PDB file of C-alpha atoms in Angstrom:
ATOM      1  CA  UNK A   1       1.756 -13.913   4.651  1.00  0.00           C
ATOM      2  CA  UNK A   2      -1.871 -14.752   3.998  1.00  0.00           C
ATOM      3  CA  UNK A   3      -4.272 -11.593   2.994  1.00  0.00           C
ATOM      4  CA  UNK A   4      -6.291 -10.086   6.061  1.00  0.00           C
ATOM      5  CA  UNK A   5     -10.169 -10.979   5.187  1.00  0.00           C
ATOM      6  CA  UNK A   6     -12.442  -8.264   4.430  1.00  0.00           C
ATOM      7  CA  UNK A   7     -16.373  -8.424   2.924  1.00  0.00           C
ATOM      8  CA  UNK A   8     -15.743  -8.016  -0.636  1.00  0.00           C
ATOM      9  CA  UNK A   9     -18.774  -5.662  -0.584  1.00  0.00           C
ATOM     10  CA  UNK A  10     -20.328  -3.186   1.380  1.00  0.00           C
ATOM     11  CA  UNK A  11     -23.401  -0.602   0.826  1.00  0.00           C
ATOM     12  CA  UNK A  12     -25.620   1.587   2.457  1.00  0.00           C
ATOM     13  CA  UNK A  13     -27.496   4.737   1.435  1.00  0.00           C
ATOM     14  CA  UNK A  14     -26.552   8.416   1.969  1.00  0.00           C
ATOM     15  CA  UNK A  15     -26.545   9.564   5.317  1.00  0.00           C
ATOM     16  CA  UNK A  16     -26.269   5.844   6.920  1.00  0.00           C
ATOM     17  CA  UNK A  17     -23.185   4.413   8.825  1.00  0.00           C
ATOM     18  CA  UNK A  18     -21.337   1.390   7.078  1.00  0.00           C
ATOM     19  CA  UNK A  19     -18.874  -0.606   8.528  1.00  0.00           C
ATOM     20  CA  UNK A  20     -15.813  -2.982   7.235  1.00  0.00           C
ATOM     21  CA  UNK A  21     -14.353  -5.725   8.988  1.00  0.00           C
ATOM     22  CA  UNK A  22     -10.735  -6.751   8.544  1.00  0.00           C
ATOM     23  CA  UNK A  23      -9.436  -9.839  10.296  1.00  0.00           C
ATOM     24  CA  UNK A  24      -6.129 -11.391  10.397  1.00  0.00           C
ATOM     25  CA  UNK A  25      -4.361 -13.490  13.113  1.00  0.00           C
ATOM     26  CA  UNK A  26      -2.380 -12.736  16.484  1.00  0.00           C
ATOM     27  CA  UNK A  27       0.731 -12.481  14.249  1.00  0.00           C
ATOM     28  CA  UNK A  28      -0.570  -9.295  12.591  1.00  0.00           C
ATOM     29  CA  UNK A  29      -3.550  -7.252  12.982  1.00  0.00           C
ATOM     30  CA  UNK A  30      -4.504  -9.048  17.033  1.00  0.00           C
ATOM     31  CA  UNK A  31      -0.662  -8.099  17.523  1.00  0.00           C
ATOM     32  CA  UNK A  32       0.006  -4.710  16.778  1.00  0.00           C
ATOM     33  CA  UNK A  33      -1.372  -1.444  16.845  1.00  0.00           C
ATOM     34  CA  UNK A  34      -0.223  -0.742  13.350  1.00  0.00           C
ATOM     35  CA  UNK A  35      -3.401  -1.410  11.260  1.00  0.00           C
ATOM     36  CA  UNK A  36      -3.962   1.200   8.334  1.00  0.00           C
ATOM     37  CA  UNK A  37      -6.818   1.946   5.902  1.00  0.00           C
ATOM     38  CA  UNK A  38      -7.163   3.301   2.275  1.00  0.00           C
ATOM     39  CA  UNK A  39      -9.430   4.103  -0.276  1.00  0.00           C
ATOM     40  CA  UNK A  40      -8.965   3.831  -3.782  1.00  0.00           C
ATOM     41  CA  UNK A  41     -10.884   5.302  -6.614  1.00  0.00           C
ATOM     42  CA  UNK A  42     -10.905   3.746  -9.588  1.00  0.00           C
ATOM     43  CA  UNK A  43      -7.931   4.599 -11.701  1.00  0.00           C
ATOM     44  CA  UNK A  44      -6.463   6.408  -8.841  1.00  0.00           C
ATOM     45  CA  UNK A  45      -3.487   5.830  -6.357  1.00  0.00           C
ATOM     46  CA  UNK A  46      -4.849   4.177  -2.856  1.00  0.00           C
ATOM     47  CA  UNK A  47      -5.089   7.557  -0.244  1.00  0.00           C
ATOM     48  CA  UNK A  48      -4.456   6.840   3.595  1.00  0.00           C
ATOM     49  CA  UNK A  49      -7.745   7.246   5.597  1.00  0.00           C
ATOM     50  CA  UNK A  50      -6.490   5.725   8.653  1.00  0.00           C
ATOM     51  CA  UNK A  51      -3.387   4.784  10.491  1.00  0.00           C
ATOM     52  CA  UNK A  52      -2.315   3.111  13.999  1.00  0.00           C
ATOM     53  CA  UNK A  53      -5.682   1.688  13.501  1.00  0.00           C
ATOM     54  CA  UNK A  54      -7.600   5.037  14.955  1.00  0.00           C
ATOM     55  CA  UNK A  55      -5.454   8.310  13.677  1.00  0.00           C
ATOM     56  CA  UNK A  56      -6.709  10.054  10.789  1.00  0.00           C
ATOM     57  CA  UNK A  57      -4.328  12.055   8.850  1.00  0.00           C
ATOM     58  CA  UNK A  58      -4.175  15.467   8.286  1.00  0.00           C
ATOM     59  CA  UNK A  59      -7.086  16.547   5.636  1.00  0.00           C
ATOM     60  CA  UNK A  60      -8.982  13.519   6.659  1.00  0.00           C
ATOM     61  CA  UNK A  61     -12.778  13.739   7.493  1.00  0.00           C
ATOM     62  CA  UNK A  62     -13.333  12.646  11.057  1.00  0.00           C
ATOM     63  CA  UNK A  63     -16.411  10.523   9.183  1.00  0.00           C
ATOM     64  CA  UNK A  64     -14.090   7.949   9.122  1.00  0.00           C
ATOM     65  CA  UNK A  65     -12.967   6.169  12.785  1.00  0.00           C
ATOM     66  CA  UNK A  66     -11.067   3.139  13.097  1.00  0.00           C
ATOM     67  CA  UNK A  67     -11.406   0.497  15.785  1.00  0.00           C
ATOM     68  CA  UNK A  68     -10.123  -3.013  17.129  1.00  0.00           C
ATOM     69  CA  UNK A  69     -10.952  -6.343  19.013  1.00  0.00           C
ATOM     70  CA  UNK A  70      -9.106  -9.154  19.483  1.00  0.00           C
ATOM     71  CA  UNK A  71      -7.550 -10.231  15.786  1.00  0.00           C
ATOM     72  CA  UNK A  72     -10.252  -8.080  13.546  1.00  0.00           C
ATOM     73  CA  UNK A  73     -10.059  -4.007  12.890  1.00  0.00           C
ATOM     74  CA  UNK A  74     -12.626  -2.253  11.564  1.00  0.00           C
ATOM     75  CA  UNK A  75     -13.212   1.244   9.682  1.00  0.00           C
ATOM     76  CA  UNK A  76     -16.587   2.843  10.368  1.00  0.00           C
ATOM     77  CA  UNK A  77     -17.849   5.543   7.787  1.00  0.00           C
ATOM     78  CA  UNK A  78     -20.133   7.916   8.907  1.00  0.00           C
ATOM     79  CA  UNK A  79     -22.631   9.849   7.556  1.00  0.00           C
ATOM     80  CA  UNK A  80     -22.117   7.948   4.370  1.00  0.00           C
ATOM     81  CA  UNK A  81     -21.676   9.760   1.100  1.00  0.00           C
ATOM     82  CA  UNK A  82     -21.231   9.749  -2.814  1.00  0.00           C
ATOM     83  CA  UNK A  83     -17.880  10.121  -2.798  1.00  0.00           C
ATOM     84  CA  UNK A  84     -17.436   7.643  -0.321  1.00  0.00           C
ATOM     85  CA  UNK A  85     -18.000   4.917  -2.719  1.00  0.00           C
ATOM     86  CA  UNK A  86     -14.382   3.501  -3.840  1.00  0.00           C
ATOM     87  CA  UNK A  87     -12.621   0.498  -2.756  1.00  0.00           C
ATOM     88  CA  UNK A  88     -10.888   0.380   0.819  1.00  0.00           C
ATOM     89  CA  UNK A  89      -8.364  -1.958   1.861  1.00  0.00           C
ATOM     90  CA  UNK A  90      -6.844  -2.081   5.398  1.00  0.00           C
ATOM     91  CA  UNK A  91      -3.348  -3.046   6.484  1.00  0.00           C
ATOM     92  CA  UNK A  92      -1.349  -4.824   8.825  1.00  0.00           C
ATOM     93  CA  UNK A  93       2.180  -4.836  10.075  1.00  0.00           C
ATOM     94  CA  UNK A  94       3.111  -8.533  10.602  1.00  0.00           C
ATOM     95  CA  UNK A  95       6.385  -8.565  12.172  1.00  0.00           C
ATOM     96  CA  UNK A  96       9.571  -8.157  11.021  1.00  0.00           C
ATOM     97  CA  UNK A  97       8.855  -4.774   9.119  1.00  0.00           C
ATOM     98  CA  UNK A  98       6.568  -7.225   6.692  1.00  0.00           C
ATOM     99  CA  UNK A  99       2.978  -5.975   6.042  1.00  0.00           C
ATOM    100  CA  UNK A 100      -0.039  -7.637   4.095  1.00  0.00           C
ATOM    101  CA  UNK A 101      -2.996  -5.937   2.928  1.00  0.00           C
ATOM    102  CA  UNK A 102      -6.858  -6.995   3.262  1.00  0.00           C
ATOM    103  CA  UNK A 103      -8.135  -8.819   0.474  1.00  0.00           C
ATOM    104  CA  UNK A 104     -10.376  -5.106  -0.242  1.00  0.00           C
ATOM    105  CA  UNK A 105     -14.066  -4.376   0.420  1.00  0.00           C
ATOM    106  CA  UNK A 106     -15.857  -2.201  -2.405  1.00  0.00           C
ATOM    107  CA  UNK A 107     -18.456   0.424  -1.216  1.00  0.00           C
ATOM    108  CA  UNK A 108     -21.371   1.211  -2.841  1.00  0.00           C
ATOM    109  CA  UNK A 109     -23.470   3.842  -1.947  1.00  0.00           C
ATOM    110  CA  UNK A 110     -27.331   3.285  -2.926  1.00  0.00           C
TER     111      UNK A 110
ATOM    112  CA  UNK B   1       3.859  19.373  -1.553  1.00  0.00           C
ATOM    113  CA  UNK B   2       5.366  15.948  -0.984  1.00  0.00           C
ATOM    114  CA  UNK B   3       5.374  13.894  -4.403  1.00  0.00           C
ATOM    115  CA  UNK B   4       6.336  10.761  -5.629  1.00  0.00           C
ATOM    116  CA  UNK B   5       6.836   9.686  -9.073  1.00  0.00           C
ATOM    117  CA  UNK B   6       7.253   6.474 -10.754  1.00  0.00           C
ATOM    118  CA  UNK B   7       8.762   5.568 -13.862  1.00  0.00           C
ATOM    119  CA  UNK B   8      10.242   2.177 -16.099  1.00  0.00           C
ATOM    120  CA  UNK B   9       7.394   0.523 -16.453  1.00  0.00           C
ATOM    121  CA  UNK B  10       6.647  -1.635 -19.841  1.00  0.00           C
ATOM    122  CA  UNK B  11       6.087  -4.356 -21.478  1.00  0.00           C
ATOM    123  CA  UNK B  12       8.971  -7.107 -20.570  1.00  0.00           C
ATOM    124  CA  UNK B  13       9.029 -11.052 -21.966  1.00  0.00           C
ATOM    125  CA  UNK B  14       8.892 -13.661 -19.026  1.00  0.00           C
ATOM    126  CA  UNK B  15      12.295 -14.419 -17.747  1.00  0.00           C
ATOM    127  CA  UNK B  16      13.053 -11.180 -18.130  1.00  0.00           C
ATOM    128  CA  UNK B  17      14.048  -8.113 -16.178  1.00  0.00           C
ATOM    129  CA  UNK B  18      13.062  -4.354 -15.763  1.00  0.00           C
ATOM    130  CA  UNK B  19      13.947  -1.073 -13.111  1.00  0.00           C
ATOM    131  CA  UNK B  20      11.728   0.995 -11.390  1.00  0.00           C
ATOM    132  CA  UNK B  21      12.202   4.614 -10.174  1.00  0.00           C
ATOM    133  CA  UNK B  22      10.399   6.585  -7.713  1.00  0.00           C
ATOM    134  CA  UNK B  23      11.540   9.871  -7.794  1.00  0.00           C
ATOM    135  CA  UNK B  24      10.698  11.521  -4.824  1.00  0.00           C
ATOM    136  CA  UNK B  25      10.085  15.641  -3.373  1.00  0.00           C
ATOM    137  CA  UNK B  26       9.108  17.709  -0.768  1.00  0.00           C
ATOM    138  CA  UNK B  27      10.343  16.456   2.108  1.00  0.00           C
ATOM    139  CA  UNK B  28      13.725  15.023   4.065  1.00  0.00           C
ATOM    140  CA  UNK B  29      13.836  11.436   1.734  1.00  0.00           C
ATOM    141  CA  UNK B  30      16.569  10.283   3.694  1.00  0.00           C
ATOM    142  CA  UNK B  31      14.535  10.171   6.797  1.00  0.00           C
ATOM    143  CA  UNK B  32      11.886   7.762   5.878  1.00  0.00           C
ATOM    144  CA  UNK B  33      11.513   4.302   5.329  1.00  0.00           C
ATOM    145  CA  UNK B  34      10.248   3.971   1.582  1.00  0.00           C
ATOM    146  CA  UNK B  35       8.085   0.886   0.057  1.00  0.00           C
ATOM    147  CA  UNK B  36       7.169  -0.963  -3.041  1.00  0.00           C
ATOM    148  CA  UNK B  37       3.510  -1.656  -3.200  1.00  0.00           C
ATOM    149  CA  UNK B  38       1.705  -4.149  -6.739  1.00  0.00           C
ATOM    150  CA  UNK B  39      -2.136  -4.185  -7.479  1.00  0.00           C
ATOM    151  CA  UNK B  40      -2.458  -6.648 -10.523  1.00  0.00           C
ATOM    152  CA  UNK B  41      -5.303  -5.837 -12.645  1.00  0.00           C
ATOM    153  CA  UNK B  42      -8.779  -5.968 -11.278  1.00  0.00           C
ATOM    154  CA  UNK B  43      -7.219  -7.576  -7.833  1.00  0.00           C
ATOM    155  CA  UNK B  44      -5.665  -6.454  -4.715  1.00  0.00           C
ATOM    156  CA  UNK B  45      -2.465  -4.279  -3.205  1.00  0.00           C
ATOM    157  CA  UNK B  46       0.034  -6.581  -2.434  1.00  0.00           C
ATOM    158  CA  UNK B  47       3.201  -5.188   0.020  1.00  0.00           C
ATOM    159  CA  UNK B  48       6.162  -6.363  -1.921  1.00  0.00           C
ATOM    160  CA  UNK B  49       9.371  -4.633  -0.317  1.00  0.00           C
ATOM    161  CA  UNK B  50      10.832  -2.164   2.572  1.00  0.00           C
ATOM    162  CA  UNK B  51      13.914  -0.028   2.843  1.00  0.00           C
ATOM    163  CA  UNK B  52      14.945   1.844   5.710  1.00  0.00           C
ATOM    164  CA  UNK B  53      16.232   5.666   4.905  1.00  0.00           C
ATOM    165  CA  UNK B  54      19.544   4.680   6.257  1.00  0.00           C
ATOM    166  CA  UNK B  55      19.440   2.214   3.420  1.00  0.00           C
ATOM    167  CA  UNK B  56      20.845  -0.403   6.252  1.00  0.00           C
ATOM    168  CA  UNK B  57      17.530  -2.202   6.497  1.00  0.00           C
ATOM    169  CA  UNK B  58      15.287  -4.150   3.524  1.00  0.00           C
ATOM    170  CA  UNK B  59      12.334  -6.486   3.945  1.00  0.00           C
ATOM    171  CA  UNK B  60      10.687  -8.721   1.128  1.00  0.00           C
ATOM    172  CA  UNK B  61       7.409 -10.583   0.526  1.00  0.00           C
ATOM    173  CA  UNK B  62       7.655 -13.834   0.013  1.00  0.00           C
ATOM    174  CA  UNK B  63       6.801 -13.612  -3.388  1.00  0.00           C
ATOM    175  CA  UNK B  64       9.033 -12.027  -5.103  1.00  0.00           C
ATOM    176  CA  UNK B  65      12.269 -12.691  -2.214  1.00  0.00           C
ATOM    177  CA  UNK B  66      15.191 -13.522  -4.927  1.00  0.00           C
ATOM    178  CA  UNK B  67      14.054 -11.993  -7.481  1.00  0.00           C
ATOM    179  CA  UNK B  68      13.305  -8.465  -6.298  1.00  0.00           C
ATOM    180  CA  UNK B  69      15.521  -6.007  -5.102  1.00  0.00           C
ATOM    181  CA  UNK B  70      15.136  -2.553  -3.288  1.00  0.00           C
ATOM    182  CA  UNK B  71      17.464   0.019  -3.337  1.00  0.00           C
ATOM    183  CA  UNK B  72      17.820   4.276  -2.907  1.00  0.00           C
ATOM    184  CA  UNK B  73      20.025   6.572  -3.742  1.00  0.00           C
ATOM    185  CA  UNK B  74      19.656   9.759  -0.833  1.00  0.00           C
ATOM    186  CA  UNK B  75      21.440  12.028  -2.690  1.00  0.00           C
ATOM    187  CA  UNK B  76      19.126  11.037  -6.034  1.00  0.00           C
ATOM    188  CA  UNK B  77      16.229  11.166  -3.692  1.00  0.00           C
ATOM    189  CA  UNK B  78      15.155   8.244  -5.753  1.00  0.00           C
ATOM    190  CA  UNK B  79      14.383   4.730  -4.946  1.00  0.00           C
ATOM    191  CA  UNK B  80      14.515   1.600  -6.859  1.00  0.00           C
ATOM    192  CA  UNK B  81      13.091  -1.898  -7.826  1.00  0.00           C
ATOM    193  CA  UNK B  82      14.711  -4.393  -9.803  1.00  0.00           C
ATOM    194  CA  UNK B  83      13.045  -7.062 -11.239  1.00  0.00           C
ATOM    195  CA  UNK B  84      14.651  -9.815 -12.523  1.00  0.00           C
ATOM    196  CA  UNK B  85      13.217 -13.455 -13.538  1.00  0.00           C
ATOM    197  CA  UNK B  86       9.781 -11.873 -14.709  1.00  0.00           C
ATOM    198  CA  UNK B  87       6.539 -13.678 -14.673  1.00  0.00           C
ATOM    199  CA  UNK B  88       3.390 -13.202 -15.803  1.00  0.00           C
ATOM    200  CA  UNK B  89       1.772 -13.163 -12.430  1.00  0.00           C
ATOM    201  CA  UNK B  90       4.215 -10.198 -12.042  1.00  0.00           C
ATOM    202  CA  UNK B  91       2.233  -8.044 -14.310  1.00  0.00           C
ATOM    203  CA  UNK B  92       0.616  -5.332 -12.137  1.00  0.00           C
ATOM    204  CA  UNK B  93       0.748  -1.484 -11.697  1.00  0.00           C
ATOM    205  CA  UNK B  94       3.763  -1.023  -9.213  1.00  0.00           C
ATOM    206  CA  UNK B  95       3.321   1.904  -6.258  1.00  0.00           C
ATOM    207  CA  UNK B  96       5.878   3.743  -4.588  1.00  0.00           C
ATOM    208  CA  UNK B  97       4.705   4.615  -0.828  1.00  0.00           C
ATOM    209  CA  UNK B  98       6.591   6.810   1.910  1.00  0.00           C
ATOM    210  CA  UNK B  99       6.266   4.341   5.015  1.00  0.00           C
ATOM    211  CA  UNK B 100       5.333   6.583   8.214  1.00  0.00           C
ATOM    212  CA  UNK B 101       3.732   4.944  11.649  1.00  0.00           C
ATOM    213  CA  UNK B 102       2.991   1.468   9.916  1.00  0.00           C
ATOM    214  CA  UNK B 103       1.158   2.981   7.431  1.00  0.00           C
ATOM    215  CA  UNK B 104       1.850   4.026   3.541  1.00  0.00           C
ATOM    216  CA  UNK B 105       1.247   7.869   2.785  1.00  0.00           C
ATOM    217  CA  UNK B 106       1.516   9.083   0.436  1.00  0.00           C
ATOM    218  CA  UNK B 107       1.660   7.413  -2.792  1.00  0.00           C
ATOM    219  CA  UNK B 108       2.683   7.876  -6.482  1.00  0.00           C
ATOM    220  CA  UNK B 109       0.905   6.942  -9.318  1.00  0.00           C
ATOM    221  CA  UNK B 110       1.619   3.982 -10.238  1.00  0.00           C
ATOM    222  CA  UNK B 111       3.464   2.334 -13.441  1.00  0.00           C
ATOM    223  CA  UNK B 112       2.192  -0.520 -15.470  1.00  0.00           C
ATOM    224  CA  UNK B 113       4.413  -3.712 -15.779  1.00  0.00           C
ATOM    225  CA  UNK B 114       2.893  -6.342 -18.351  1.00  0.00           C
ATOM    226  CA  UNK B 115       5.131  -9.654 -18.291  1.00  0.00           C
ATOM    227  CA  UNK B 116       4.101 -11.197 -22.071  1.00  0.00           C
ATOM    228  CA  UNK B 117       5.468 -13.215 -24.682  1.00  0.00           C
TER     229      UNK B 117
END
């Protein structure tokens, strides 16, 4: 159950598109379709962006897409803005009903 | 509006043991699987435990298998974690999550757990 890798840092100015890697193995992210993303302020509860590696839950801006190849997801932000900037983390079902999270990727926005 | 509260947090001596509650509202609890997510300070979330809503079902990280245990009550719509044989690499703010489609959503706030002597 080793973490999914993920930059630990990302930025880009308002307006730009940023995007964060998350790769794991065949065993978990390259074998399911059940990757998930959140975003965490600081001092705040993590908040689903993203699930089934594309969906975006209700109340969700459609900024945020998901994608994947092979054994690596990815969560693109669009149109990038202040109160983008948080930490995101993405997870992976991993057989078994066991999951394991990305190691997080913190977003600054210049 | 679906809500989730935690609650027992503290401060608890290694070796030690404590009980978490996630009280939960606004929607069918007995439908959904339910999970136990950690973030120790200034690190990452860590998935520690699974339970189905038929309470049949329970899954465990590796790190805290034997010394963790999940549990609900349906008709409490609460849902538990006890800790026994504390560490200090325990300490961490523990998350309640609804589990829905492989993914966590939503979550509670959080309560601190500091394992010192």
């Amino acid at each position: 159950q080793s973490a999914l890798t993920q930059p630990a840092s990302v930025s880009g100015s308002p307006g730009q598109s940023i995007t964060i890697s998350c790769t794991g193995t065949s065993s978990d992210v390259g074998g399911y379709n059940l990757v998930s993303w959140y975003q965490q302020h600081p001092g705040k509860a993590p908040k689903l962006m993203l699930y089934e590696g594309t969906k975006q839950p209700s109340g969700v801006s459609n900024r945020f897409s998901g994608s994947k190849s092979g054994n690596t997801a990815s969560l693109t932000i669009s149109g990038l803005q202040a109160e983008d900037e948080a930490d995101y983390y993405c997870c992976s079902h991993a057989g078994s009903s066991i999951y394991v999270f990305g190691t997080g990727t913190k977003v600054t926005v210049v | 509006e679906v809500q989730l509260v935690e609650s027992g947090g503290g401060l608890v001596k290694p070796g030690g043991s404590l009980r978490l509650s996630c009280a939960a509202s606004g929607f069918a609890f007995r439908n959904y699987g339910m999970n136990w997510v950690r973030q120790a300070p200034g690190k990452g979330l860590e998935w520690l435990s699974s339970i189905s809503g038929s309470t049949s079902y329970f899954y465990y990280a590796d790190s805290v298998k034997g010394r963790f245990t999940i549990s609900r009550d349906n008709a409490k719509n609460s849902l538990y974690l006890q800790m026994n044989s504390l560490r200090a690499e325990d300490t961490a703010v523990y998350y309640c999550a609804r589990g829905q489609s492989g993914s966590f959503d939503p979550w509670g706030q959080g309560t601190l757990v500091t394992v010192s002597s």
